[in-house]
Coordinates of C-alpha atoms in Angstrom, one line a residue:
Chain A
V3 CA -12.9 -39.2 -6.4
P4 CA -16.4 -39.3 -7.9
A5 CA -17.6 -42.8 -9.0
D6 CA -18.0 -41.7 -12.6
R7 CA -14.5 -40.3 -13.0
P8 CA -12.4 -42.7 -15.0
G9 CA -9.3 -44.1 -13.3
N10 CA -6.2 -45.3 -14.9
D11 CA -7.2 -49.0 -15.5
P12 CA -6.5 -49.4 -19.2
V13 CA -9.1 -52.2 -19.8
D14 CA -11.8 -50.0 -18.2
L15 CA -10.7 -46.9 -20.1
V16 CA -10.5 -48.5 -23.5
G17 CA -13.9 -50.1 -22.9
R18 CA -15.5 -46.8 -21.9
A19 CA -13.7 -45.0 -24.9
R20 CA -15.2 -47.6 -27.3
A21 CA -18.6 -46.9 -25.8
G22 CA -18.2 -43.2 -26.6
D23 CA -17.2 -41.9 -23.1
A24 CA -15.5 -38.6 -23.9
R25 CA -13.7 -38.5 -20.5
A26 CA -12.2 -41.9 -21.1
V27 CA -11.0 -40.8 -24.5
A28 CA -9.5 -37.6 -23.0
R29 CA -7.9 -39.6 -20.2
L30 CA -6.3 -42.1 -22.6
I31 CA -4.9 -39.3 -24.8
T32 CA -3.4 -37.7 -21.7
L33 CA -1.8 -41.0 -20.7
V34 CA -0.4 -41.2 -24.3
E35 CA 0.9 -37.6 -24.1
N36 CA 2.5 -38.1 -20.8
D37 CA 4.4 -41.2 -22.0
S38 CA 2.7 -43.3 -19.3
P39 CA 4.0 -46.7 -18.3
L40 CA 0.6 -47.9 -19.3
L41 CA 1.3 -46.9 -22.9
R42 CA 2.2 -50.4 -24.1
E43 CA -0.9 -52.0 -22.5
I44 CA -3.1 -49.4 -24.0
A45 CA -1.5 -50.0 -27.4
V46 CA -2.3 -53.7 -27.2
L47 CA -5.9 -53.1 -26.1
L48 CA -6.5 -50.6 -28.9
L49 CA -5.2 -52.9 -31.6
P50 CA -8.4 -54.9 -32.4
H51 CA -10.4 -51.6 -32.6
I52 CA -8.4 -49.4 -35.0
G53 CA -7.9 -49.0 -38.7
R54 CA -11.4 -47.8 -39.5
A55 CA -11.0 -44.0 -39.3
Q56 CA -9.9 -41.8 -42.2
I57 CA -7.2 -39.6 -40.8
V58 CA -7.4 -36.1 -42.5
A59 CA -4.8 -33.4 -42.1
V60 CA -6.0 -29.8 -42.7
T61 CA -3.2 -27.4 -43.4
G62 CA -2.2 -24.2 -45.2
P63 CA -0.7 -20.8 -44.6
P64 CA -1.8 -18.7 -41.6
G65 CA -4.8 -16.5 -42.3
V66 CA -6.3 -18.8 -44.9
G67 CA -9.3 -19.7 -42.7
K68 CA -8.1 -23.0 -41.3
S69 CA -9.8 -22.9 -38.0
T70 CA -13.1 -21.8 -39.5
S71 CA -12.9 -24.4 -42.2
T72 CA -12.2 -27.1 -39.7
A73 CA -15.1 -26.1 -37.6
M74 CA -17.5 -26.0 -40.6
L75 CA -16.1 -29.3 -41.8
V76 CA -17.0 -30.9 -38.5
T77 CA -20.6 -29.5 -38.9
A78 CA -20.8 -30.9 -42.5
L79 CA -19.5 -34.4 -41.4
R80 CA -22.0 -34.4 -38.5
Q81 CA -24.8 -33.7 -40.9
E82 CA -24.0 -37.0 -42.6
D83 CA -24.1 -38.6 -39.1
L84 CA -20.4 -39.3 -39.1
R85 CA -18.5 -39.5 -35.8
V86 CA -15.6 -37.0 -35.8
G87 CA -12.4 -36.5 -33.9
V88 CA -10.4 -33.3 -34.0
L89 CA -6.7 -33.3 -33.0
A90 CA -5.4 -29.7 -32.9
V91 CA -1.7 -29.4 -32.7
D92 CA -1.1 -25.7 -32.4
P93 CA -1.7 -23.3 -29.5
S94 CA -3.4 -20.8 -31.8
S95 CA -6.0 -23.3 -32.6
P96 CA -9.6 -22.7 -31.3
F97 CA -9.4 -26.1 -29.5
S98 CA -6.5 -25.0 -27.4
G99 CA -7.9 -21.5 -26.7
G100 CA -5.8 -19.1 -28.8
A101 CA -8.1 -18.3 -31.7
L102 CA -10.8 -15.7 -32.4
L103 CA -14.0 -15.8 -30.3
G104 CA -16.0 -16.4 -33.4
D105 CA -14.2 -19.6 -34.1
R106 CA -14.5 -20.7 -30.5
V107 CA -18.2 -20.1 -30.4
R108 CA -18.5 -22.0 -33.7
M109 CA -16.7 -25.0 -32.1
Q110 CA -18.5 -24.6 -28.8
E111 CA -21.7 -26.3 -30.2
H112 CA -19.6 -29.3 -31.1
A113 CA -18.2 -29.5 -27.6
T114 CA -21.5 -30.7 -26.3
D115 CA -22.0 -33.1 -29.3
Q116 CA -21.6 -36.7 -28.2
G117 CA -20.4 -37.5 -31.8
V118 CA -17.4 -35.2 -31.7
F119 CA -14.2 -35.6 -29.7
I120 CA -12.0 -32.5 -29.6
R121 CA -8.5 -32.6 -28.3
S122 CA -5.5 -30.2 -28.5
M123 CA -2.0 -31.3 -28.3
A124 CA 1.0 -29.2 -27.5
T125 CA 3.8 -29.2 -30.0
R126 CA 6.4 -29.2 -27.2
G127 CA 7.0 -31.1 -24.0
H128 CA 6.6 -34.6 -25.0
L129 CA 9.7 -36.8 -25.1
G130 CA 10.2 -37.7 -28.8
G131 CA 7.9 -34.8 -29.8
L132 CA 4.5 -34.8 -31.3
A133 CA 5.6 -37.3 -33.8
A134 CA 5.8 -39.9 -31.0
A135 CA 2.6 -39.1 -29.3
A136 CA 0.3 -38.2 -32.2
P137 CA 0.1 -41.8 -33.7
Q138 CA -1.2 -43.2 -30.4
A139 CA -3.6 -40.3 -29.9
L140 CA -5.0 -40.9 -33.3
R141 CA -5.4 -44.6 -32.5
V142 CA -7.4 -43.7 -29.4
L143 CA -9.8 -41.5 -31.5
D144 CA -10.0 -44.3 -34.1
A145 CA -10.9 -46.9 -31.5
A146 CA -13.5 -44.5 -30.0
G147 CA -15.4 -45.0 -33.2
C148 CA -14.5 -41.9 -35.2
D149 CA -15.2 -42.2 -38.9
V150 CA -13.0 -39.2 -39.6
V151 CA -10.2 -37.7 -37.5
L152 CA -9.2 -34.2 -38.5
I153 CA -5.7 -33.1 -37.7
E154 CA -5.4 -29.3 -37.7
T155 CA -1.9 -27.9 -37.9
V156 CA -0.5 -24.4 -38.2
G157 CA 2.8 -23.3 -39.6
V158 CA 5.2 -25.3 -41.8
G159 CA 7.7 -26.4 -39.2
Q160 CA 9.1 -29.9 -38.6
S161 CA 6.2 -30.7 -36.2
E162 CA 3.6 -30.0 -38.9
V163 CA 5.3 -32.1 -41.5
E164 CA 5.6 -35.0 -39.0
V165 CA 2.0 -34.8 -38.0
M166 CA 0.8 -34.4 -41.6
Q167 CA 2.6 -37.7 -42.4
Q168 CA 0.1 -39.4 -40.1
A169 CA -2.8 -38.6 -42.4
D170 CA -4.5 -40.8 -45.0
T171 CA -5.7 -37.6 -46.7
T172 CA -4.1 -34.1 -46.7
V173 CA -6.3 -31.1 -47.4
V174 CA -4.3 -27.9 -48.3
L175 CA -6.2 -24.7 -47.9
L176 CA -5.3 -21.6 -49.9
A177 CA -7.0 -18.2 -50.3
P178 CA -6.9 -15.4 -52.9
G179 CA -4.8 -12.2 -52.5
M180 CA -2.2 -13.5 -50.2
G181 CA 0.4 -14.9 -52.6
D182 CA -0.4 -18.1 -50.8
G183 CA 0.0 -20.3 -53.9
I184 CA 3.6 -19.3 -54.3
Q185 CA 4.4 -19.5 -50.6
A186 CA 2.8 -22.8 -50.2
A187 CA 4.6 -24.2 -53.3
K188 CA 7.8 -23.0 -51.8
A189 CA 7.0 -24.7 -48.5
G190 CA 6.4 -27.9 -50.3
I191 CA 2.9 -28.3 -49.0
L192 CA 1.4 -28.4 -52.4
E193 CA 3.2 -31.6 -53.2
V194 CA 1.5 -33.4 -50.3
A195 CA -2.0 -32.2 -51.1
D196 CA -4.7 -34.8 -51.8
V197 CA -7.4 -32.2 -51.9
Y198 CA -7.1 -28.4 -52.5
V199 CA -9.5 -26.0 -50.9
V200 CA -9.6 -22.4 -52.2
N201 CA -11.3 -20.6 -49.3
K202 CA -12.7 -17.1 -49.4
A203 CA -13.9 -17.9 -52.9
D204 CA -16.1 -14.9 -52.9
R205 CA -13.1 -12.6 -53.1
D206 CA -11.3 -11.3 -56.1
G207 CA -8.6 -13.5 -57.3
A208 CA -10.1 -16.8 -56.2
D209 CA -10.4 -18.0 -59.8
Q210 CA -6.8 -17.0 -60.4
V211 CA -5.7 -19.2 -57.5
V212 CA -7.6 -22.1 -59.0
R213 CA -6.0 -21.5 -62.4
D214 CA -2.5 -21.3 -60.7
L215 CA -3.2 -24.7 -59.1
R216 CA -4.3 -26.3 -62.3
Y217 CA -1.3 -24.9 -64.1
M218 CA 1.0 -26.3 -61.4
Q219 CA -0.7 -29.7 -61.6
S220 CA -0.2 -29.6 -65.4
L221 CA 3.5 -29.2 -64.9
R222 CA 3.7 -32.3 -62.7
P223 CA 2.6 -35.2 -64.9
A224 CA 0.4 -37.7 -63.1
A225 CA 1.9 -41.1 -62.4
G226 CA -0.4 -42.4 -65.1
G227 CA -2.8 -45.4 -65.3
A228 CA -5.9 -46.2 -63.3
G229 CA -3.9 -45.9 -60.0
S230 CA -3.1 -42.2 -60.2
W231 CA -4.9 -39.4 -58.3
T232 CA -5.2 -35.8 -59.3
A233 CA -6.1 -33.6 -56.3
P234 CA -9.6 -32.0 -56.8
I235 CA -9.8 -28.3 -56.2
V236 CA -12.8 -27.3 -54.0
K237 CA -13.9 -23.6 -53.7
T238 CA -15.4 -22.6 -50.3
V239 CA -16.6 -19.7 -48.3
A240 CA -16.1 -21.3 -45.0
V241 CA -17.6 -18.5 -42.8
R242 CA -20.9 -19.2 -44.6
G243 CA -20.4 -22.9 -44.9
E244 CA -20.5 -22.7 -48.7
G245 CA -18.7 -25.5 -50.5
V246 CA -17.9 -27.4 -47.3
G247 CA -20.1 -30.2 -48.4
D248 CA -17.9 -30.5 -51.4
I249 CA -14.9 -31.1 -49.2
V250 CA -16.7 -33.9 -47.5
A251 CA -17.5 -35.4 -50.9
A252 CA -13.8 -35.0 -51.9
L253 CA -12.7 -36.8 -48.7
R254 CA -15.0 -39.7 -49.5
T255 CA -13.8 -40.0 -53.1
H256 CA -10.2 -39.9 -51.9
R257 CA -10.8 -42.6 -49.3
E258 CA -12.4 -44.8 -52.0
W259 CA -9.4 -44.2 -54.2
L260 CA -7.0 -45.0 -51.4
E261 CA -8.6 -48.3 -50.8
A262 CA -9.1 -49.3 -54.5
S263 CA -5.6 -48.3 -55.5
G264 CA -3.8 -50.0 -52.6
E265 CA -2.4 -46.6 -51.7
L266 CA -4.0 -46.7 -48.2
T267 CA -2.0 -49.8 -47.3
L268 CA 1.2 -48.3 -48.8
R269 CA 0.7 -45.1 -46.7
R270 CA 0.0 -47.0 -43.5
V271 CA 3.0 -49.3 -43.9
R272 CA 5.2 -46.2 -44.6
R273 CA 3.8 -44.5 -41.4
A274 CA 4.2 -47.7 -39.3
A275 CA 7.8 -48.0 -40.5
A276 CA 8.6 -44.4 -39.5
E277 CA 6.9 -44.9 -36.1
V278 CA 8.6 -48.2 -35.3
E279 CA 12.0 -46.8 -36.3
A280 CA 11.4 -43.7 -34.1
L281 CA 10.3 -45.9 -31.1
A282 CA 13.3 -48.1 -31.5
L283 CA 15.7 -45.2 -31.7
E284 CA 14.2 -43.6 -28.6
S285 CA 14.4 -46.9 -26.8
I286 CA 18.1 -47.3 -27.7
R287 CA 18.7 -43.7 -26.7
R288 CA 17.2 -44.3 -23.2
R289 CA 19.1 -47.6 -22.7
F290 CA 22.3 -46.0 -23.9
G291 CA 21.8 -43.0 -21.7
D292 CA 21.7 -45.4 -18.7
I293 CA 24.9 -47.2 -19.8
A294 CA 26.7 -43.9 -20.3
N295 CA 26.3 -43.4 -16.6
S296 CA 27.1 -47.0 -15.8
T297 CA 30.1 -48.4 -13.9
E298 CA 30.9 -50.4 -17.1
L299 CA 31.8 -47.2 -19.0
A300 CA 33.8 -45.9 -16.0
R301 CA 35.7 -49.2 -15.8
L302 CA 36.4 -49.2 -19.6
A303 CA 37.5 -45.6 -19.5
S304 CA 40.0 -46.4 -16.8
E305 CA 41.5 -49.1 -19.0
V306 CA 41.7 -46.7 -21.9
A307 CA 43.4 -44.1 -19.7
D308 CA 45.8 -46.8 -18.5
R309 CA 46.5 -47.7 -22.1
A310 CA 45.4 -51.3 -21.5
L311 CA 42.7 -50.9 -24.1
D312 CA 42.2 -48.9 -27.2
P313 CA 39.0 -46.7 -27.4
F314 CA 37.5 -48.7 -30.3
A315 CA 37.8 -52.0 -28.4
A316 CA 36.3 -50.3 -25.3
S317 CA 33.4 -49.1 -27.4
D318 CA 32.8 -52.7 -28.6
R319 CA 32.8 -53.9 -25.1
L320 CA 30.4 -51.2 -24.0
L321 CA 28.0 -52.2 -26.8
S322 CA 28.2 -55.8 -25.7
A323 CA 27.3 -54.8 -22.2
L324 CA 24.4 -52.8 -23.7
Q325 CA 23.1 -55.8 -25.5
T326 CA 22.9 -58.2 -22.5
Chain B
V24 CA 55.1 -43.9 -56.5
P25 CA 58.5 -43.0 -55.2
A26 CA 60.1 -45.6 -52.9
D27 CA 60.3 -43.2 -50.0
R28 CA 56.6 -42.3 -50.1
P29 CA 54.9 -44.0 -47.2
G30 CA 52.1 -46.5 -48.1
N31 CA 49.2 -47.5 -45.9
D32 CA 50.7 -50.4 -44.1
P33 CA 49.9 -49.5 -40.4
V34 CA 52.9 -51.5 -38.9
D35 CA 55.3 -49.7 -41.3
L36 CA 53.7 -46.3 -40.7
V37 CA 53.7 -46.5 -36.9
G38 CA 57.3 -47.8 -37.0
R39 CA 58.4 -44.8 -39.2
A40 CA 56.3 -42.3 -37.1
R41 CA 58.1 -43.5 -33.9
A42 CA 61.4 -43.0 -35.7
G43 CA 60.4 -39.4 -36.3
D44 CA 59.4 -39.7 -40.0
A45 CA 57.2 -36.6 -40.5
R46 CA 55.6 -38.0 -43.6
A47 CA 54.5 -41.1 -41.7
V48 CA 53.0 -38.9 -39.0
A49 CA 51.2 -36.9 -41.6
R50 CA 49.9 -40.0 -43.3
L51 CA 48.6 -41.5 -40.1
I52 CA 46.8 -38.4 -39.1
T53 CA 45.2 -38.3 -42.6
L54 CA 44.0 -41.8 -42.2
V55 CA 42.6 -40.9 -38.8
E56 CA 40.9 -37.8 -40.2
N57 CA 39.4 -39.8 -43.1
D58 CA 37.9 -42.4 -40.7
S59 CA 40.0 -45.1 -42.5
P60 CA 39.2 -48.8 -42.1
L61 CA 42.7 -49.1 -40.8
L62 CA 41.8 -46.9 -37.8
R63 CA 41.3 -49.7 -35.3
E64 CA 44.6 -51.4 -36.3
I65 CA 46.4 -48.1 -36.0
A66 CA 44.9 -47.6 -32.5
V67 CA 46.1 -50.9 -31.3
L68 CA 49.6 -50.3 -32.7
L69 CA 49.8 -46.9 -31.1
L70 CA 48.8 -48.2 -27.7
P71 CA 52.2 -49.2 -26.3
H72 CA 53.7 -45.9 -27.3
I73 CA 51.3 -43.2 -25.9
G74 CA 50.7 -41.4 -22.7
R75 CA 53.9 -39.6 -22.5
A76 CA 53.1 -36.2 -24.2
Q77 CA 51.6 -33.3 -22.3
I78 CA 48.6 -32.1 -24.3
V79 CA 48.3 -28.3 -24.0
A80 CA 45.4 -26.3 -25.4
V81 CA 46.1 -22.7 -26.3
T82 CA 42.9 -20.6 -26.5
G83 CA 41.6 -17.1 -26.1
P84 CA 39.6 -14.5 -27.9
P85 CA 40.5 -13.5 -31.5
G86 CA 43.2 -10.8 -31.8
V87 CA 44.9 -11.7 -28.5
G88 CA 48.0 -13.0 -30.3
K89 CA 47.3 -16.7 -30.2
S90 CA 49.1 -17.7 -33.4
T91 CA 52.2 -15.6 -32.5
S92 CA 52.2 -17.0 -28.9
T93 CA 52.0 -20.5 -30.2
A94 CA 54.8 -20.0 -32.7
M95 CA 57.0 -18.5 -30.0
L96 CA 56.1 -21.2 -27.5
V97 CA 57.3 -23.8 -30.0
T98 CA 60.6 -21.9 -30.2
A99 CA 60.9 -21.8 -26.4
L100 CA 60.1 -25.5 -26.1
R101 CA 62.7 -26.4 -28.8
Q102 CA 65.3 -24.4 -26.9
E103 CA 64.9 -26.9 -24.1
D104 CA 65.3 -29.6 -26.7
L105 CA 61.7 -30.8 -26.3
R106 CA 60.0 -32.5 -29.2
V107 CA 56.8 -30.5 -30.1
G108 CA 53.6 -31.3 -32.0
V109 CA 51.2 -28.6 -33.1
L110 CA 47.5 -29.4 -33.9
A111 CA 45.8 -26.4 -35.3
V112 CA 42.1 -26.6 -35.6
D113 CA 41.0 -23.5 -37.3
P114 CA 41.4 -22.3 -40.9
S115 CA 42.6 -18.9 -39.8
S116 CA 45.6 -20.6 -38.1
P117 CA 49.0 -20.0 -39.7
F118 CA 49.3 -23.8 -40.0
S119 CA 46.4 -24.0 -42.4
G120 CA 47.3 -20.9 -44.3
G121 CA 44.8 -18.3 -43.3
A122 CA 46.9 -16.1 -41.0
L123 CA 49.2 -13.1 -41.4
L124 CA 52.4 -13.6 -43.4
G125 CA 54.5 -12.6 -40.4
D126 CA 53.1 -15.6 -38.4
R127 CA 53.6 -17.9 -41.3
V128 CA 57.2 -16.9 -41.7
R129 CA 57.7 -17.3 -38.0
M130 CA 56.4 -20.9 -38.2
Q131 CA 58.2 -21.5 -41.4
E132 CA 61.5 -22.2 -39.6
H133 CA 59.8 -24.8 -37.5
A134 CA 58.5 -26.5 -40.6
T135 CA 62.1 -27.7 -41.4
D136 CA 62.8 -28.6 -37.8
Q137 CA 62.9 -32.4 -37.4
G138 CA 61.8 -32.0 -33.8
V139 CA 58.5 -30.3 -34.7
F140 CA 55.4 -31.8 -36.2
I141 CA 52.8 -29.3 -37.5
R142 CA 49.4 -30.4 -38.5
S143 CA 46.1 -28.5 -39.2
M144 CA 42.7 -30.1 -38.9
A145 CA 39.5 -28.9 -40.4
T146 CA 36.7 -28.3 -38.0
R147 CA 34.2 -29.7 -40.5
G148 CA 33.9 -32.7 -42.8
H149 CA 34.8 -35.5 -40.4
L150 CA 32.1 -37.9 -39.4
G151 CA 31.5 -37.4 -35.7
G152 CA 33.4 -34.1 -36.0
L153 CA 36.7 -33.0 -34.7
A154 CA 35.8 -34.5 -31.3
A155 CA 36.1 -38.0 -32.9
A156 CA 39.2 -37.4 -34.9
A157 CA 41.2 -35.2 -32.5
P158 CA 42.0 -37.9 -29.8
Q159 CA 43.5 -40.2 -32.4
A160 CA 45.5 -37.5 -34.1
L161 CA 46.9 -36.5 -30.6
R162 CA 47.8 -40.2 -30.0
V163 CA 49.8 -40.2 -33.3
L164 CA 51.8 -37.2 -32.2
D165 CA 52.2 -38.7 -28.8
A166 CA 53.5 -41.9 -30.2
A167 CA 55.8 -40.0 -32.5
G168 CA 57.7 -38.9 -29.4
C169 CA 56.4 -35.4 -28.8
D170 CA 57.0 -34.2 -25.3
V171 CA 54.4 -31.5 -25.7
V172 CA 51.5 -31.3 -28.2
L173 CA 50.0 -27.8 -28.6
I174 CA 46.3 -27.6 -29.7
E175 CA 45.6 -24.2 -31.1
T176 CA 41.9 -23.3 -31.3
V177 CA 40.1 -20.2 -32.4
G178 CA 36.6 -19.1 -31.4
V179 CA 34.5 -20.4 -28.5
G180 CA 32.2 -22.7 -30.4
Q181 CA 31.3 -26.3 -29.6
S182 CA 34.3 -27.6 -31.6
E183 CA 36.7 -25.6 -29.5
V184 CA 35.2 -26.7 -26.3
E185 CA 35.4 -30.4 -27.4
V186 CA 39.0 -30.1 -28.5
M187 CA 40.0 -28.2 -25.3
Q188 CA 38.6 -31.2 -23.4
Q189 CA 41.4 -33.3 -24.9
A190 CA 44.0 -31.2 -23.1
D191 CA 46.0 -32.0 -19.9
T192 CA 46.7 -28.3 -19.6
T193 CA 44.7 -25.4 -20.9
V194 CA 46.4 -22.0 -21.5
V195 CA 44.0 -19.1 -21.8
L196 CA 45.4 -16.0 -23.5
L197 CA 44.1 -12.5 -22.8
A198 CA 45.3 -9.0 -23.8
P199 CA 44.7 -5.5 -22.5
G200 CA 42.3 -3.0 -24.0
M201 CA 39.9 -5.4 -25.6
G202 CA 37.4 -6.1 -22.8
D203 CA 38.7 -9.6 -23.2
G204 CA 38.5 -10.5 -19.5
I205 CA 34.8 -9.9 -19.4
Q206 CA 34.2 -11.6 -22.8
A207 CA 36.3 -14.6 -21.8
A208 CA 34.5 -14.8 -18.5
K209 CA 31.2 -14.8 -20.2
A210 CA 32.3 -17.4 -22.7
G211 CA 33.3 -19.6 -19.7
I212 CA 36.9 -20.1 -20.9
L213 CA 38.3 -18.6 -17.7
E214 CA 36.9 -21.5 -15.7
V215 CA 38.9 -24.1 -17.7
A216 CA 42.2 -22.2 -17.5
D217 CA 45.2 -23.9 -15.9
V218 CA 47.5 -21.1 -17.0
Y219 CA 46.6 -17.5 -17.8
V220 CA 48.8 -15.6 -20.2
V221 CA 48.3 -11.8 -20.4
N222 CA 49.9 -11.1 -23.8
K223 CA 50.9 -7.6 -25.1
A224 CA 52.0 -6.9 -21.6
D225 CA 53.8 -3.7 -22.8
R226 CA 50.5 -2.0 -23.5
D227 CA 48.5 0.1 -21.1
G228 CA 46.0 -1.9 -19.1
A229 CA 48.0 -5.1 -18.9
D230 CA 48.3 -4.8 -15.1
Q231 CA 44.6 -4.1 -14.9
V232 CA 43.9 -7.4 -16.7
V233 CA 46.2 -9.2 -14.2
R234 CA 44.3 -7.5 -11.3
D235 CA 41.0 -8.5 -12.8
L236 CA 42.1 -12.1 -13.1
R237 CA 43.4 -12.1 -9.5
Y238 CA 40.0 -10.7 -8.3
M239 CA 38.1 -13.3 -10.2
Q240 CA 40.3 -16.0 -8.8
S241 CA 39.6 -14.6 -5.3
L242 CA 35.9 -14.9 -5.8
R243 CA 36.2 -18.6 -6.7
P244 CA 37.6 -20.3 -3.6
A245 CA 40.1 -23.0 -4.3
A246 CA 39.1 -26.6 -3.7
G247 CA 41.5 -26.4 -0.7
G248 CA 44.2 -28.8 0.6
A249 CA 47.5 -29.8 -1.0
G250 CA 45.6 -31.0 -4.1
S251 CA 44.3 -27.6 -5.3
W252 CA 45.8 -25.6 -8.2
T253 CA 45.6 -21.9 -8.6
A254 CA 46.3 -20.9 -12.2
P255 CA 49.5 -18.8 -12.5
I256 CA 49.3 -15.6 -14.5
V257 CA 52.1 -15.1 -16.9
K258 CA 52.8 -11.8 -18.7
T259 CA 54.2 -11.9 -22.2
V260 CA 55.1 -9.8 -25.2
A261 CA 54.9 -12.7 -27.7
V262 CA 56.0 -10.8 -30.8
R263 CA 59.4 -10.2 -29.0
G264 CA 59.4 -13.6 -27.3
E265 CA 59.3 -11.9 -23.8
G266 CA 57.9 -14.0 -21.0
V267 CA 57.4 -17.1 -23.3
G268 CA 59.9 -19.0 -21.2
D269 CA 57.7 -18.4 -18.2
I270 CA 54.8 -20.2 -20.0
V271 CA 57.1 -23.2 -20.5
A272 CA 57.9 -23.1 -16.8
A273 CA 54.2 -22.9 -15.9
L274 CA 53.4 -25.8 -18.2
R275 CA 56.1 -27.9 -16.5
T276 CA 54.9 -26.9 -13.0
H277 CA 51.3 -27.8 -14.0
R278 CA 52.4 -31.2 -15.4
E279 CA 54.2 -32.0 -12.1
W280 CA 51.1 -31.0 -10.2
L281 CA 48.8 -33.0 -12.5
E282 CA 50.9 -36.1 -11.8
A283 CA 51.4 -35.5 -8.0
S284 CA 47.8 -34.8 -7.3
G285 CA 46.3 -37.6 -9.4
E286 CA 44.5 -35.1 -11.5
L287 CA 46.2 -36.3 -14.7
T288 CA 44.7 -39.7 -14.3
L289 CA 41.3 -38.2 -13.4
R290 CA 41.3 -36.0 -16.6
R291 CA 42.5 -38.8 -18.8
V292 CA 39.8 -41.2 -17.5
R293 CA 37.1 -38.5 -18.0
R294 CA 38.4 -37.9 -21.6
A295 CA 38.5 -41.7 -22.3
A296 CA 34.9 -42.0 -21.0
A297 CA 33.7 -39.2 -23.3
E298 CA 35.6 -40.8 -26.2
V299 CA 34.3 -44.3 -25.7
E300 CA 30.8 -43.1 -25.2
A301 CA 30.9 -41.1 -28.5
L302 CA 32.4 -44.0 -30.4
A303 CA 29.7 -46.4 -29.1
L304 CA 27.0 -43.9 -29.9
E305 CA 28.3 -43.5 -33.5
S306 CA 28.6 -47.3 -33.9
I307 CA 25.0 -47.7 -32.8
R308 CA 23.9 -45.0 -35.1
R309 CA 25.6 -46.7 -38.1
R310 CA 24.3 -50.1 -37.3
F311 CA 20.8 -48.7 -36.7
G312 CA 21.0 -46.8 -39.9
D313 CA 21.4 -50.1 -41.7
I314 CA 18.6 -51.7 -39.9
A315 CA 16.2 -48.8 -40.7
N316 CA 16.6 -49.8 -44.3
S317 CA 16.3 -53.5 -43.7
T318 CA 13.7 -55.9 -44.7
E319 CA 13.1 -56.6 -41.0
L320 CA 11.7 -53.1 -40.5
A321 CA 9.6 -53.3 -43.7
R322 CA 8.2 -56.6 -42.5
L323 CA 7.4 -55.3 -39.0
A324 CA 5.8 -52.1 -40.5
S325 CA 3.5 -54.3 -42.6
E326 CA 2.4 -56.2 -39.5
V327 CA 1.7 -52.9 -37.6
A328 CA -0.2 -51.5 -40.6
D329 CA -2.3 -54.8 -40.7
R330 CA -2.9 -54.3 -36.9
A331 CA -1.3 -57.7 -36.2
L332 CA 1.3 -56.0 -34.0
D333 CA 1.4 -52.8 -31.9
P334 CA 4.3 -50.4 -32.7
F335 CA 5.9 -50.9 -29.3
A336 CA 6.2 -54.7 -29.7
A337 CA 7.5 -54.1 -33.3
S338 CA 10.1 -51.8 -31.9
D339 CA 11.2 -54.5 -29.4
R340 CA 11.5 -57.0 -32.2
L341 CA 13.5 -54.6 -34.4
L342 CA 15.9 -54.0 -31.5
S343 CA 16.3 -57.8 -31.0
A344 CA 17.2 -58.1 -34.7
L345 CA 19.7 -55.3 -34.2
Q346 CA 21.4 -57.1 -31.4
T347 CA 22.0 -60.4 -33.3

């Protein structure tokens, strides 16, 4: 083992991650993904160093230019000297190797940039799913000093919805000529948008997409008062980087609004509640799984079969055994 | 309310059910199906009066003559002066009104027979599914003095498998000329058969079905020793009642083997274990559902959002609150 290769000591790993060591960041996320026994210690060590990053979900229908937009957004954020994390949660993403060469090359330059952490996560394989692993992975990137962490998701499945719920700001990408507006509305992703991006804005129909979005917004009355937010609509040509700076500006404006309105706290509390509930449920499931194979259940089942005990009373006793 | 209409007093209902009052039996099963708050009291009251009935599942592919066979089996059991319960768990069963008129007429005579209790149960709608309600419904019929309770199931879905697991004896029906043997083998129902019935035995190919079954049995070596059971193969023409008496004989032989070999106890313990585990799991789910909406989770989520607490510690505290 080379001396500079990080081991599994959490204190060492978190210290290195905070100093910007990309390998320590990668190692910590791997431990998180693998549901390591060190998970709890890592969570405690990260605690004082999190809460600074703006978590941004980038989503939209396939073919809308999501990978390209994400790559160009990284470039634009770096131009403002912001530290950026990227969590890609689909195998067709450039970060996990399934995308077009053009996109890969475009991200390649970021791969050698000390101010960018790129990480892909599989949507399968983790106990409890991505919903369980993603919050901790985001905390690692947050503690590593990222100003913005981009979550790139593909598709509109349950995994995407769960991961999007981890974001402070959700960017929904659309493009002209694909019927995307309608499809996206059907999929419900328009309702979660904090920023709209109409990509491929040099194509026919881009203005129509913008009009459609404005019309849909007009149908849904804002909550009203100083606390309400109307999602801005940004036009981009991501392949040429046009308009991407406007996304960065929209993200900043949204972050300011989140803090000023108290919505940031509301969203984080809501996320924390979902996460704690999921962890508790998983913990019960594991403990109960053990009990189901226990001698206690076997003993109670014998009593029920002997008609010495009714099944409801047996269930009560099993639960009592579970709770000691 | 007429004076003879049973109320919901469990002591009264169980007393009447034991005396053979069909309306009290029906009322108790309805309470069980509806997950009544009286469920636990009913379970305790039934306890001294159960364990006598032989629970027999009758299953097989559609079109094999299951409804007719069940009706004729009731007739044959009644001829031996045995008290019979029928629990039909599919809407296409004659007992719940979806079958051919001929079958209905055939069961109609049993409907006025004081020694037969007929009850249909829906496969949907009950919290926890049929698997949760069926064991209690079977106990009601058992306590009402049934010597045999027939469970008639249709299809090879999860519900059928769960209900068949409630049986002491499983009868698998086949018929010639339908490729049933192969289909049934694929569906795995051959493996659970304690008695095979080749119905429509007057048709071409019946002997081939019998040979196929014997061949399949030869491939699966018996467990060996005095304790092993090889499922007998009974040929019937159910529409004419031919061979149905042989099913009754096979059921009796199997019951005797179950008791002599100790397998009856093994099966009942296994069933009790599954039932107690399911009840405990459902109980946890309900309790946890309440806690998920509790102020405790809201309070813990705020602490996590404030970075005063990591989510794993919060989960631990939530579980502690759950257990008090």
